[in-house]
Coordinates of C-alpha atoms and ligand atoms in Angstrom, one line a residue:
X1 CA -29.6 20.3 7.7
X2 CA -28.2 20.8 4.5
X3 CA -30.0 20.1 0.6
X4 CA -28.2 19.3 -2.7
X5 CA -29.3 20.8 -6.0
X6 CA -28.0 19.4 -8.7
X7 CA -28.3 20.9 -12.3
X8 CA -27.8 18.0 -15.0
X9 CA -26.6 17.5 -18.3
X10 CA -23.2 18.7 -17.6
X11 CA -20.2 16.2 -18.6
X12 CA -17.4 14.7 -15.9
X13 CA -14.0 15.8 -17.7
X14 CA -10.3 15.9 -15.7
X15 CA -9.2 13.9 -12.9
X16 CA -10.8 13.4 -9.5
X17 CA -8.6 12.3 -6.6
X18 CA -9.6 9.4 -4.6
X19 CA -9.8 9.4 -0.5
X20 CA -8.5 7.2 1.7
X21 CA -11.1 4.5 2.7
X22 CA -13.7 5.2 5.3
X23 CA -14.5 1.5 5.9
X24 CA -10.5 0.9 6.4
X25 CA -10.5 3.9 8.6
X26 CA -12.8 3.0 11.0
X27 CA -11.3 -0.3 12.3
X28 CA -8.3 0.9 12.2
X29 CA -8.8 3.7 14.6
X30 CA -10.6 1.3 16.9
X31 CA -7.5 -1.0 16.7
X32 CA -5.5 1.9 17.9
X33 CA -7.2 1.0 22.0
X34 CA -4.9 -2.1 21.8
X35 CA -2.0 -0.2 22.7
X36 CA -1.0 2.1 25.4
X37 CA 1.8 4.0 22.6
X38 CA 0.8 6.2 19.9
X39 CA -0.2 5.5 16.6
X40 CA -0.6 7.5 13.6
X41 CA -2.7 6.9 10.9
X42 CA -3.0 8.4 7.5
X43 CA -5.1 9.6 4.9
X44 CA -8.4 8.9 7.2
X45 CA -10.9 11.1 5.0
X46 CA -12.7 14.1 7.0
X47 CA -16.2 12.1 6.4
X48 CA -18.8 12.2 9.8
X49 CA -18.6 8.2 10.5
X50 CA -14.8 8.6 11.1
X51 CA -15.3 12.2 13.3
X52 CA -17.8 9.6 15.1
X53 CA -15.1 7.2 15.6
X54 CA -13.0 10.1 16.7
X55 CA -15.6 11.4 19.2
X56 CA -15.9 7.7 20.4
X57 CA -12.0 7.1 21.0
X58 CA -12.0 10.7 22.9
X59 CA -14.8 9.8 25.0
X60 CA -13.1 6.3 25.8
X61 CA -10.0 8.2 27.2
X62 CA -7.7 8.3 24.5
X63 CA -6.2 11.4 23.5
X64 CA -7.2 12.1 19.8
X65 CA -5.1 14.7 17.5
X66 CA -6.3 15.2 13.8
X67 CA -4.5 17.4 10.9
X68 CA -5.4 17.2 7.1
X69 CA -5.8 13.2 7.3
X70 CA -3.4 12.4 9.5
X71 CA -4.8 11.1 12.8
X72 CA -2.7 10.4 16.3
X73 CA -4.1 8.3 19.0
X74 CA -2.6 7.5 22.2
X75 CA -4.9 5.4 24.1
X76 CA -2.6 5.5 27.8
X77 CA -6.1 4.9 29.5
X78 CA -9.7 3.4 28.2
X79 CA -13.0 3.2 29.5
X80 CA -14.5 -0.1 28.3
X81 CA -18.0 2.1 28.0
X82 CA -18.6 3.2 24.5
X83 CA -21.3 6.3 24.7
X84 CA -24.4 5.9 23.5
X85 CA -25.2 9.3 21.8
X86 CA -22.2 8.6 19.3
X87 CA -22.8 5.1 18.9
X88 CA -26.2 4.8 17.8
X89 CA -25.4 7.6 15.0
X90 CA -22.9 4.3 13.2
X91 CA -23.5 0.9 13.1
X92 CA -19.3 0.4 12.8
X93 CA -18.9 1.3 16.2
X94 CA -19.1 -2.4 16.7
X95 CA -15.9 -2.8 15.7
X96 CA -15.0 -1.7 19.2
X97 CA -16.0 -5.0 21.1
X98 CA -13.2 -6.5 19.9
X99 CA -10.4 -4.3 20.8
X100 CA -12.1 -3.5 24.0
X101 CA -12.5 -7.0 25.0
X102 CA -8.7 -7.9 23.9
X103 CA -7.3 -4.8 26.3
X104 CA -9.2 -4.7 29.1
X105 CA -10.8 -8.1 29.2
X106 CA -14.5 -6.1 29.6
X107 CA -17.0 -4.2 27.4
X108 CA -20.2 -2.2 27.4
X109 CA -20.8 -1.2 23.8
X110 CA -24.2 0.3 23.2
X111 CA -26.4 -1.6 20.2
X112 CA -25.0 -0.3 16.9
X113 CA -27.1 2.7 14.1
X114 CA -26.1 3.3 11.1
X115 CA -27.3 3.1 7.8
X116 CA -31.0 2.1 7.3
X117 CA -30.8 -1.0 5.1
X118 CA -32.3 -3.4 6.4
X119 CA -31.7 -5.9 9.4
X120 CA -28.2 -6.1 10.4
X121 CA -27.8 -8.4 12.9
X122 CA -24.6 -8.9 14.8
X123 CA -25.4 -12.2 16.3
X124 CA -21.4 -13.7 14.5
X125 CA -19.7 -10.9 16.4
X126 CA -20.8 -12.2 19.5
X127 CA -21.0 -15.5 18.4
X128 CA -17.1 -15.2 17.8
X129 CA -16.3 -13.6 21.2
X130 CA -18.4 -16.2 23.2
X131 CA -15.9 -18.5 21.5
X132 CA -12.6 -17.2 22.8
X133 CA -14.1 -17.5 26.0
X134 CA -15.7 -13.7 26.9
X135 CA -19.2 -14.2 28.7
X136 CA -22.0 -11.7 26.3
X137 CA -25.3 -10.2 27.9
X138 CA -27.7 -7.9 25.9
X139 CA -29.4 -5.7 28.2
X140 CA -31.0 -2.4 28.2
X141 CA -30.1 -1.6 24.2
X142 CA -26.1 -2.8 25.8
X143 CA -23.8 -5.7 24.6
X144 CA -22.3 -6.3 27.7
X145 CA -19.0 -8.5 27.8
X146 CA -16.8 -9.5 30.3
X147 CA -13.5 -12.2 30.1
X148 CA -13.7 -14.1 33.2
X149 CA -10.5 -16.4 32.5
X150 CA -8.8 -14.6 29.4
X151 CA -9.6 -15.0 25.8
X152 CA -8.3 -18.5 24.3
X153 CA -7.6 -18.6 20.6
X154 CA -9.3 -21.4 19.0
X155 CA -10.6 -22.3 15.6
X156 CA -13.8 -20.6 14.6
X157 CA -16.0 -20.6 11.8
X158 CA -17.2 -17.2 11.4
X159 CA -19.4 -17.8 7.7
X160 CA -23.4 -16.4 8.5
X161 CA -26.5 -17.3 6.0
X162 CA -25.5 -14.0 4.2
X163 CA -22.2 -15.0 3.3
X164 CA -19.0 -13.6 5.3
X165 CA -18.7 -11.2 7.8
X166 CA -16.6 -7.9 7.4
X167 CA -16.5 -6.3 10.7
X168 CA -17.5 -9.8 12.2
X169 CA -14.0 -10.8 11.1
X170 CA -12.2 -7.4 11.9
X171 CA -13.1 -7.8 15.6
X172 CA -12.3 -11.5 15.5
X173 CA -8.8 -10.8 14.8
X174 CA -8.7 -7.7 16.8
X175 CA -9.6 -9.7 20.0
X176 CA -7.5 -12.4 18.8
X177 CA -4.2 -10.5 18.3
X178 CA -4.0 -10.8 22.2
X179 CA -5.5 -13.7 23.1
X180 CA -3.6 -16.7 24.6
X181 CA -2.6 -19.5 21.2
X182 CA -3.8 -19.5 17.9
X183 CA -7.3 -18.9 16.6
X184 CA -8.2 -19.5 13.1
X185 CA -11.3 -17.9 11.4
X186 CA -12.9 -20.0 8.8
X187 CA -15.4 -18.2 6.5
X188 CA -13.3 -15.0 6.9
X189 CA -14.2 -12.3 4.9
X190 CA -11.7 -11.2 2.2
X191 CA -11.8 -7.5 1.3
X192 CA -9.4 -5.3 0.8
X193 CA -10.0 -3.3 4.1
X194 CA -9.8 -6.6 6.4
X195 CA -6.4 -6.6 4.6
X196 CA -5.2 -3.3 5.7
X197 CA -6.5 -3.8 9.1
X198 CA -4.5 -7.2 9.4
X199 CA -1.8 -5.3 8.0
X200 CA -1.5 -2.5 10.4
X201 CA -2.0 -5.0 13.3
X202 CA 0.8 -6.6 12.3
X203 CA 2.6 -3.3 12.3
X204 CA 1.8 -3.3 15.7
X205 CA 3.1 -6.4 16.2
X206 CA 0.6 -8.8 15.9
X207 CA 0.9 -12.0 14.1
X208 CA -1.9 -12.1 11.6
X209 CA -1.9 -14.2 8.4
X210 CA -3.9 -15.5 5.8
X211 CA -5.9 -11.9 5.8
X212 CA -7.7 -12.0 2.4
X213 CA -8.2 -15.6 2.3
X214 CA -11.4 -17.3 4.0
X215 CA -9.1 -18.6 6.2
X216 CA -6.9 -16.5 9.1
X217 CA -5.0 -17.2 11.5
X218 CA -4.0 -14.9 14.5
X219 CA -1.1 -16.1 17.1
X220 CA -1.7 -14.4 19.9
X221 CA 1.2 -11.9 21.6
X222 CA 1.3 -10.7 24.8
X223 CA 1.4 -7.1 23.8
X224 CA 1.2 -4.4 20.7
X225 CA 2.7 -1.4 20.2
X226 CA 2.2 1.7 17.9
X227 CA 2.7 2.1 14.4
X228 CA 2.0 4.2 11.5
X229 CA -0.1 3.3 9.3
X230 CA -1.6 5.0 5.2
X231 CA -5.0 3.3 4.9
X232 CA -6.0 2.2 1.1
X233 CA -7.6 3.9 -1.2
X234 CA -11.7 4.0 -1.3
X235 CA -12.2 1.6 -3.4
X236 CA -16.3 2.5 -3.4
X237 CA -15.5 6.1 -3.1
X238 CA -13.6 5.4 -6.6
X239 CA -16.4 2.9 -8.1
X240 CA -18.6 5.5 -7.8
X241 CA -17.0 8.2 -9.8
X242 CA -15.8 5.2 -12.2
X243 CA -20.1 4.9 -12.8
X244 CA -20.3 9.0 -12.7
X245 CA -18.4 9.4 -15.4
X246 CA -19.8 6.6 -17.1
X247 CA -24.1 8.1 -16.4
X248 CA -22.9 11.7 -17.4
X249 CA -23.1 12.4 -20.5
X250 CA -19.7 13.3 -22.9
X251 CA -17.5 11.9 -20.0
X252 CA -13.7 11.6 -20.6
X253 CA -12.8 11.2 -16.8
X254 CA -9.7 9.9 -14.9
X255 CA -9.9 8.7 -11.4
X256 CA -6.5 8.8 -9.7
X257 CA -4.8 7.1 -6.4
X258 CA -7.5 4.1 -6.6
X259 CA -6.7 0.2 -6.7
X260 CA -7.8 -1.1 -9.9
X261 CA -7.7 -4.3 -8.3
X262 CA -9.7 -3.6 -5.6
X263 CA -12.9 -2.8 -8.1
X264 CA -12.1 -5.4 -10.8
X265 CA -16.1 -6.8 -10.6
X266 CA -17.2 -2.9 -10.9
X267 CA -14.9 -2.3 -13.8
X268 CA -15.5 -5.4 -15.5
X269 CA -19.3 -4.5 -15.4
X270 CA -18.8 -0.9 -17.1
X271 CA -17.0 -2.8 -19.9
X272 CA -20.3 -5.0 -20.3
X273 CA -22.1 -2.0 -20.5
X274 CA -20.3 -0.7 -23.3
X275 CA -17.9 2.0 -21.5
X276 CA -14.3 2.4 -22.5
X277 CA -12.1 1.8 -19.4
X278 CA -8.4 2.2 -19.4
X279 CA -6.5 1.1 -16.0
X280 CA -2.9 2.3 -15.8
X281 CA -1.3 2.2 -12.7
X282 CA -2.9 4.5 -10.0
X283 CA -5.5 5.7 -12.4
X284 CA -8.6 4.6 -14.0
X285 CA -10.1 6.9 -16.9
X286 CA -13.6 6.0 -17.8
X287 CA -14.7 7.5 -21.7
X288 CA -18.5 7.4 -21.8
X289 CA -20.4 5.1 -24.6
X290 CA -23.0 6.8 -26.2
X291 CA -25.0 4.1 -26.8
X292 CA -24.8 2.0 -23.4
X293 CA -26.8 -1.6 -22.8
X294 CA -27.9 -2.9 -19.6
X295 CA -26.3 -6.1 -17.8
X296 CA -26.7 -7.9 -14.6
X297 CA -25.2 -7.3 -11.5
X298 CA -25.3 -10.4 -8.5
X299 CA -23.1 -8.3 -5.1
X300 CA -21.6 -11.5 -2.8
X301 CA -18.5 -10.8 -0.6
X302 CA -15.3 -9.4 -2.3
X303 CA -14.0 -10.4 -4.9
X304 CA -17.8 -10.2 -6.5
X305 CA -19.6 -7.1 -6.7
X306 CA -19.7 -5.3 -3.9
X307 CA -23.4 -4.1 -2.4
X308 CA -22.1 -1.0 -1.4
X309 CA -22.0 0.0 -5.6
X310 CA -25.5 -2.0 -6.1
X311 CA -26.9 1.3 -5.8
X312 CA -24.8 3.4 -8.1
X313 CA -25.0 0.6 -10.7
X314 CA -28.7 0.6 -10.7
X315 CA -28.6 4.5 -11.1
X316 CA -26.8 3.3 -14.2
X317 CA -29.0 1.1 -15.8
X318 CA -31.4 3.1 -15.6
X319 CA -29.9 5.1 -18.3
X320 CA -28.4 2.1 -20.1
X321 CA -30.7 0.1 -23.0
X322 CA -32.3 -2.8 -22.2
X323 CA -33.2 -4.5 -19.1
X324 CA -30.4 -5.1 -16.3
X325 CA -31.3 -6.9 -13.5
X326 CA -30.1 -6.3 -10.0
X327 CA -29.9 -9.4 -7.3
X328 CA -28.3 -8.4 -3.7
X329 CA -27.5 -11.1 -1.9
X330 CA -25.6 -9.6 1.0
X331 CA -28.1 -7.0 2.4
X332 CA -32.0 -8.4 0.6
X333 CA -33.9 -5.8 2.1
X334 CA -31.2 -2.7 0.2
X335 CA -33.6 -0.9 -2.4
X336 CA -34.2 2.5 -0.5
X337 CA -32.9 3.8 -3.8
X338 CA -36.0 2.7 -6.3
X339 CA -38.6 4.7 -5.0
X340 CA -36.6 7.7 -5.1
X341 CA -35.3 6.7 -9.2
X342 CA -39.0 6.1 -9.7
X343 CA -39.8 9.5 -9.1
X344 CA -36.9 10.9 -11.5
X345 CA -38.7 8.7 -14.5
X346 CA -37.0 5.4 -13.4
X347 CA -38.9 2.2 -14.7
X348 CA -38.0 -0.1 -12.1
X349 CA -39.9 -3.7 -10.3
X350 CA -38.8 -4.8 -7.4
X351 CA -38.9 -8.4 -6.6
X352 CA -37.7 -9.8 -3.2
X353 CA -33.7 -9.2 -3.6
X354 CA -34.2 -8.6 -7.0
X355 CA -34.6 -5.2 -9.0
X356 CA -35.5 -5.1 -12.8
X357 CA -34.6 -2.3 -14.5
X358 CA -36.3 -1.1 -17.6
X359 CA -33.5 1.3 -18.8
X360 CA -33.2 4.0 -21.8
X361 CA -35.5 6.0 -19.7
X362 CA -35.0 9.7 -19.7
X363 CA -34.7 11.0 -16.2
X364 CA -36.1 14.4 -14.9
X365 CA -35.4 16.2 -11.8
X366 CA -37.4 16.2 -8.7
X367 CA -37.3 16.5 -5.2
X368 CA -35.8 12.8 -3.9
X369 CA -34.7 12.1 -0.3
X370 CA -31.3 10.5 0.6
X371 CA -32.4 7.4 2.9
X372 CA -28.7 5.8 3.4
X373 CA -25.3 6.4 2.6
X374 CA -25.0 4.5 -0.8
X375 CA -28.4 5.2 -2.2
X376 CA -27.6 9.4 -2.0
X377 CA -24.9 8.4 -3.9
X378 CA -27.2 6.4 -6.4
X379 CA -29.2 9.5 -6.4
X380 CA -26.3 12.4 -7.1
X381 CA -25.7 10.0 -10.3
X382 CA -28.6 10.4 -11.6
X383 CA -29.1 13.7 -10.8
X384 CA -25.8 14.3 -12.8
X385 CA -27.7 12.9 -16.1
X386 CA -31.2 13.9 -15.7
X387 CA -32.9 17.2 -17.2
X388 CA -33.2 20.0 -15.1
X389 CA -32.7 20.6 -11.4
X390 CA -32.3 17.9 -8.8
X391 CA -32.7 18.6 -4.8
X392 CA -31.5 15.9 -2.8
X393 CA -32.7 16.5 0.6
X394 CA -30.9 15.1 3.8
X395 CA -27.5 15.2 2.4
X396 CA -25.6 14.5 5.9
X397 CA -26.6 10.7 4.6
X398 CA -23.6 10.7 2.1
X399 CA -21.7 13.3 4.3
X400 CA -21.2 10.2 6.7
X401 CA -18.7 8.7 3.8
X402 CA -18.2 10.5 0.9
X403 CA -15.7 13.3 1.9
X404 CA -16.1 16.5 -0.4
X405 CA -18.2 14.9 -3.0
X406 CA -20.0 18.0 -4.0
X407 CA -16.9 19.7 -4.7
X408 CA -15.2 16.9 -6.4
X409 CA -17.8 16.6 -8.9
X410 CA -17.7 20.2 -9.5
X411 CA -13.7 20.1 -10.4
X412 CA -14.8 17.9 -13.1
X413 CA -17.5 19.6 -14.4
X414 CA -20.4 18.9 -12.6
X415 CA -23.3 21.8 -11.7
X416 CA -24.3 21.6 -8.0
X417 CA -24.1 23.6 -4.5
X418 CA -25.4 23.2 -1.0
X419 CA -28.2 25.1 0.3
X420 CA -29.5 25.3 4.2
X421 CA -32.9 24.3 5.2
Ligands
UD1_501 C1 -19.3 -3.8 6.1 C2 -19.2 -2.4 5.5 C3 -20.5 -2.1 4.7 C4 -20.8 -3.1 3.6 C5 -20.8 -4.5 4.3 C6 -20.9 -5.7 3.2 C7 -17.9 -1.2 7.1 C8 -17.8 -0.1 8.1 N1 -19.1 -1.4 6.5 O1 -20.4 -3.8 7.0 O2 -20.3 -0.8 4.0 O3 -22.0 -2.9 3.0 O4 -19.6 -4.7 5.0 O5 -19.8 -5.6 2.4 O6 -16.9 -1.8 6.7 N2 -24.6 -10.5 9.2 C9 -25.2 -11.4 10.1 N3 -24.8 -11.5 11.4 C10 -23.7 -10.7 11.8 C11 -23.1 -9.8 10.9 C12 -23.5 -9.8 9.6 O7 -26.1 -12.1 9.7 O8 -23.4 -10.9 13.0 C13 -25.0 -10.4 7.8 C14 -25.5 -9.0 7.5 O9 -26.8 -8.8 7.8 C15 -25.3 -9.0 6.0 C16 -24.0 -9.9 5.8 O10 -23.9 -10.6 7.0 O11 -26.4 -9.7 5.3 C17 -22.8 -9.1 5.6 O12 -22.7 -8.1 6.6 P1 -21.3 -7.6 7.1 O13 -20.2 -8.0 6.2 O14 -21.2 -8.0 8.6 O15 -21.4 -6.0 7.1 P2 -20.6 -5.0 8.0 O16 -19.3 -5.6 8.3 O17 -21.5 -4.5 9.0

């Protein structure tokens, strides 16, 4: 297991290059198993959720190649039994029921892992399936699945008590893509990475449209075929240098190959906060305010904040005047984060799905724990700004989607390095 120590006070200068997404990645590769041909995808960052994926695809039968980003997978033969050792390590191995289910009309996926933040249920997933006609048994920690008469598009609507659903929708229109007529998803969710995944189905041949609406419509084909594919940039991986740059202090930073469109709510909160942004093109450079003021943040499905920078933000206002105040409405129970600011000098209350942050506070290092993936990020920010020496313990939490971060940060300016324990 590996620790990071962080020494702060040091400013973010230069320009940081953004990865492609690990959240596009992921379906993506799964979607490769709906065709016997090859496919090759690009720019999937060397993070450990998309090595899982990998590992997964391999151990499905599919013969895996990977060099600097550029994956090939030729699935000529799958097992619909996805292992369990891999599987329980990430929660978006789900995104395999859909694919599996299209191709070989059969599934045995092994209940999802993943990051700790709270219940995460996949009851529209199977909801969905059931739909298009595939029988669905839970048993012995296995979603078991089986097409007794073919999948038959149909119009479904997909929206849950917490809003959309993102890999609900991705393996809706994976199992659609092949299904006999047309299925429309209502309540569809809209981010940019359902986008890319339509798009490269469509590469393959598929007849997707409508992806980034609440509303999509699949015509089913009788077969796909590979492609190539570049996936988009990460638009959190970007947000969160865009709210590194703006915690550290003295920050003149540009963040390059990101979609400014992609993290409009995220940029138009720095604003509110004071921070100078300027968006030209492909890159974003964010000049640090020196006297920066809280605001509120309210994460909802895309185009709204996104939860997976609720986090990073909070890191934020800690260090911003006034009181911010924090609502997630996508995942309630996601505050892992607090007790970990607290103990860096955070003022913080937590209230149901609500956070209140007292902020101006100076932070000091300690010894925090990473609990998931986006709060170690939450916690390398403020590592980055408080006095002293930071130890982050159980880094392989941000390993799982952040790919190089340490050394990233260090390009720019930051003080850090990786010790064993
Ligand atoms: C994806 C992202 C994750 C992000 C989340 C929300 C990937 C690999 N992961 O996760 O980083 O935080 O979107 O933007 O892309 N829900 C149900 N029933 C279901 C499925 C979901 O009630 O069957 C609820 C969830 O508990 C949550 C909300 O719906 O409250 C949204 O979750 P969802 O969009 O499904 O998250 P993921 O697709 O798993």
């Amino acid at each position: 297991m590996e620790k990071l120590i962080v020494t702060g006070g040091a400013s973010l200068t230069g320009t940081i290059n953004v990865s492609g997404s690990k959240n596009s990645s992921l379906p993506i590769l799964a979607a490769t198993l709906l065709t016997e041909d090859q496919c090759v995808i690009r720019r999937v960052p060397d993070v450990s959720d998309t090595n899982y994926m990998l590992q997964i695809l391999s151990q499905l039968g599919a013969e895996v190649e990977r060099a600097s980003g550029n994956v090939v997978v030729t699935a000529k033969e799958v097992s619909h039994e996805t292992p369990y050792d891999i599987v329980r390590k990430m929660r978006a191995s789900v995104c395999m029921m859909g694919p599996l289910v299209a191709r070989l009309g059969r599934a045995n996926v092994s209940l999802p892992g993943g990051c700790v933040i709270g219940d995460r249920p996949i009851d529209l997933h199977l909801r969905a399936l059931k739909e298009l006609g595939a029988e669905v048994e839970v048993k012995g920690g296995y979603v078991i699945i089986r097409v007794p008469h073919g999948l038959q598009g149909k119009e479904i609507n997909l929206r849950g008590k917490f809003g959309s659903t993102v890999l609900g929708t991705d393996n809706l229109m994976m199992a659609a893509t092949l299904s006999k007529g047309t299925t429309i998803i209502e309540g569809a969710a809209a981010e940019p990475e359902v986008v890319d995944l339509a798009d490269f189905l469509n590469k393959m041949g598929a007849k997707v449209s409508g992806a980034g609406t609440r509303r999509v419509e699949v015509e089913g084909v009788g077969e796909l075929h590979g492609a190539e594919h570049t996936v988009i940039p990460d638009r959190i991986e970007a947000g969160t240098f865009l709210v590194a740059a703006a915690m550290a202090a003295g920050s003149n930073l540009r963040v390059h190959r990101l979609r400014a469109d992609h993290l409009t709510a995220v940029i138009d909160t720095l604003r509110a906060c004071g921070h100078e942004i300027e968006v030209s093109g492909e890159s974003t450079t964010v000049r640090r305010t020196e006297s920066p003021r809280g605001t509120r943040i309210r994460t909802g499905p895309f185009p709204e904040f996104p939860t997976d920078m609720q986090a990073q933000m909070t890191a934020l206002f800690v260090v911003s005047d006034g009181i911010s105040t924090v609502v997630d409405t996508v995942f309630p129970e996601r505050f892992m984060h607090v007790p970990e600011l607290q103990r860096m000098g955070a003022v913080i209350e937590r209230q149901g799905n609500t956070a209140i942050v007292e902020g101006g506070q100076p932070l000091t290092g300690a010894p925090v724990m990473a609990s998931d993936l986006r709060a170690s990020a939450a916690l390398v920010l403020a590592a980055l700004r408080a006095e002293g020496e930071t130890q982050i313990n159980r880094l392989y939490h941000i390993d799982r989607g952040y790919e190089h971060i340490d050394e990233k940060l260090i390009s720019a300016g930051a003080v850090m390095r990786r010790e064993r324990v």
